[in-house]
Amino acid sequence: TVISGPPDAVADVVAAVQDTGARARPVEVDYASHGPQIDQLTDELTRVLAGITPTSSEVAFYSTVTAGQLDGTELDGAYWVRNLRQPVRFAETVEALLDHGHRIFIEASPHPVLTVGLQETFERAGVEAVTVPTLRRDAGDNRQLATALAQAFVAGVAVDWAPWLTGGRLVDLPTYAFQPQRFWLSPPGGGAVGGGSDGAEQLWTAIENDDADALRATLGDDLDQVAPAVPALARWRRRHTEAATTAGWRYQIAWSRRPDPTPAPLEGNWLVLTPADHPAGHPTVDLVTRALRQHGATAEVVGVDPAGASRERLAQLLGRHPGTRAVVSLLALDEDPHPAHPATPAGLAATMALVQALQDAGGPRLHCLTRGAVSTNSTDPLTNPTQAHVWGLGRVAALEHPAVWAGLIDLPAREDRHTAGRLAYLLHPGTPDDQAAIRTTGVHSRRLVHAPAPAATPTPWRPSGTTLITGGTGGIGGLLARWLAGQGAPHLHLTSRRGPAAPGADQLRDELTRLGSTVTITACDVSDRDQVAALLDGLPGEHPLGAVFHTAGTPDLTALTDLSGQHLDRVLAPKSHAAAHLHDLTRDHDLSAFVLFSSGAGSWGSGQQAAYAAANHYLDALAEHRHAEHRPATSIAFGPWAGAGMSADPTSLAYFARFGLLPLAPDLAVKTVHQAISRPRPTLTVAHFDWETFTPTFTAQRPSPLLSDLPENRRRAPAPDTTTNELRRQLAGTPANQKHTVLLEHVRTHTAHTLGHTTANAVPPTKPFQELGFDSLTAVQLRNTLNTSTGLTLPTTTIYDHPTPEKLATHLYGQLVGDDELVTEGSILTALEKWDASSDGAEIGDAARRRVLARLRMLVAKWDDPGAGDPQRPASAHQDLEAASADDIFELISTEFGKR
């Protein structure tokens, strides 16, 4: 963090920070920048810089003033005054570069000052990128420059070596170190087999493009015979290609039944949070406490008013229960609307606040329970869709707070003798499933699988009467309206908040009218039940309501920890709350389709979209609920669309693409809607995954059983990190009392390598890293090498948090081996304090007290003279024990040998 201000004030800040033990130092400059002092120079700077005439440049220019890309013509004198006056938006600018696909950053400077900030920004954005420093203050010679060039080359930069290697010549290296031998036949003439260059592919390309010359070259004299069929063949080819493309986008949720598990023992005290109207003795509360207590844990039940369960109040509640092993929340069972936020179920708001409070406190892991919020098959009705909001929020909590979030469990409608055992199994920390449902048939785990290809139907769905489209003037709403008009929709009623005043509404109405539909566009807040009811009552009698398409919604990218109740309500209102109104108010209408536009955020989870995920997963649950009531229902969880929808801007699409989620072609996405409407299952997921990128990114901090049944994720295992495995194997084969020594040597070796020393002997174990010559750049370099060798994710401040090799090795011991095995002064004194606090000599008999005293004297003698424990030492070393009788000593020795 860089602070700008008057020198005296900055000096006070530096001193105050240093007093806390943190690092701070003044930047040695003799001029003002990025602060109010510049205001005194504005007139002079403006005059001096007035002669600048900016021009456009061939190289893209990203400004740390605007945190975005600028054209060169914008860089006039006024810009450079702002550049000197305003804060440096460095991280935001780097994020903009990352969003635009840049992955290699070269810092051209006499000493790297930006490299650490760059790497921290990469890590915060979850992006793999490379930074290359050129020169260094104390190593600005050719060797350092050659090292920088080599680092850039390895990162993929094309380096022109010719000016560097004067007097020599470049030679090509072999592309492969061995001589591979072919074991397959080459086709006649040496042509390639398959791929896109064989004759058949050339023919189809010519047919699709209606390329007469290419067709003549491919078919020769046979062209005249097949020419009449070329248009039909082209149409067939396009349909075939489109079907193959959309088939690869189709996924569905399946529930995999597990063999009946044997619950492992549970430990410690568990906190069970219940709604205030579910006191101890309530059947659901009784089930949870019985599952815990019958399997070894203790359970404490605390009632909570979900409507008043704020982040602060829950933090105070957790603080009154120190040592809690885990938390089981039944708060989602409260489906009543929050009194201050009517679109939000009180149980959902309380669950959000509970996750925040646990994260703030670094608290125990959280299991969230629901009942009837999921459907595992067609004979298992989803009875409580409101509780499904928590399932959407929970998937994002798992991504953003993996250390706190344990999982989601849906309880059965009726308990049987197996339910408590199955619940105990799912509550155990070693259980892999984090999205599961308990039913009378067993434990079912939620999985994403490929959906079967849509079956051809003799009578595809066609719109009739009035088709209502919420969000109808938006990007996706407009696409649907055009498609429905093309399908012969007699009357289209489009609603949005702005209605006829929405941009492009008049043009859309004219276009739909030309396609043959009558069109009504009205302003309606679909989160307002009265407005929806008035809209439905006003539909024309000659065109009764025939179908509903709900596309309305509010995009949102907010971390769960930053959500408020008001924010959550604002996201839910136009999506899930509105869907509930449409569901309830259209019960008496004879609908042929009720289509809900959901999102992948609710289907598989997406970071910074907890509110949006909760709203959208409710749509999926509502479709399942309607299906169980034998009402039309189709909910489609879409990935991002190209050119339409809430995430269609280039920045959002680039963001999702970085994580392996590619945009859908809008015309093909609309076709999947048509396919899904007549599909027997009520839910479908449509997304274009690049699994090679998506799965490693999605599972970087937490395994995802949800994706484990997809063949793309079983195809190959990642190559093992042999460096990390070697260290862990070495530790596994080392006696406990020597493991710390192994790690200390490991740290010293990597430290020596980072500083350019030939052996670890140049690194004293207790000398601070800063005194060894580390600066911010080498600190990050050491951190990076240790991350690779240990498999850990250490912060860039590692050597400042653990300032000597000895202390860093101790920290690594705790991460890799466990603090319980490490014997230190602190651990010994802590154990003695615990013993002293829990022991009272007055409570035991005289003989027992003498035996304990004898044991303590033996320990004192051993610690006063470490050789006292050596059986070869003469007995005089134990003279302090003479105060104990022979019987006492004999009993003491017998007791000790019996324990061992």
Short mmCIF file of C-alpha atoms in Angstrom, two decimals, residues 275-278 304-307 330-337 345-348 386-387:
data_model
loop_
_atom_site.label_atom_id
_atom_site.label_comp_id
_atom_site.label_asym_id
_atom_site.label_seq_id
_atom_site.Cartn_x
_atom_site.Cartn_y
_atom_site.Cartn_z
CA PRO A 275 -35.22 -21.42 13.49
CA ALA A 276 -36.87 -20.11 16.62
CA ASP A 277 -40.06 -22.05 15.82
CA HIS A 278 -38.06 -25.33 15.67
CA VAL A 304 -32.22 -18.30 16.11
CA ASP A 305 -34.73 -15.80 14.76
CA PRO A 306 -33.82 -15.86 11.04
CA ALA A 307 -35.44 -12.47 10.47
CA LEU A 330 -31.48 -25.70 9.84
CA LEU A 331 -32.15 -22.00 9.21
CA ALA A 332 -33.10 -22.65 5.57
CA LEU A 333 -36.27 -24.36 6.81
CA ASP A 334 -37.73 -20.89 7.51
CA GLU A 335 -39.44 -20.01 4.21
CA ASP A 336 -41.25 -16.89 5.42
CA PRO A 337 -40.30 -13.66 3.63
CA PRO A 345 -36.76 -15.91 2.37
CA ALA A 346 -35.72 -15.27 5.97
CA GLY A 347 -33.86 -18.60 6.07
CA LEU A 348 -31.76 -17.62 3.06
CA THR A 386 -38.22 -21.84 -1.62
CA GLN A 387 -35.56 -23.70 0.37
#
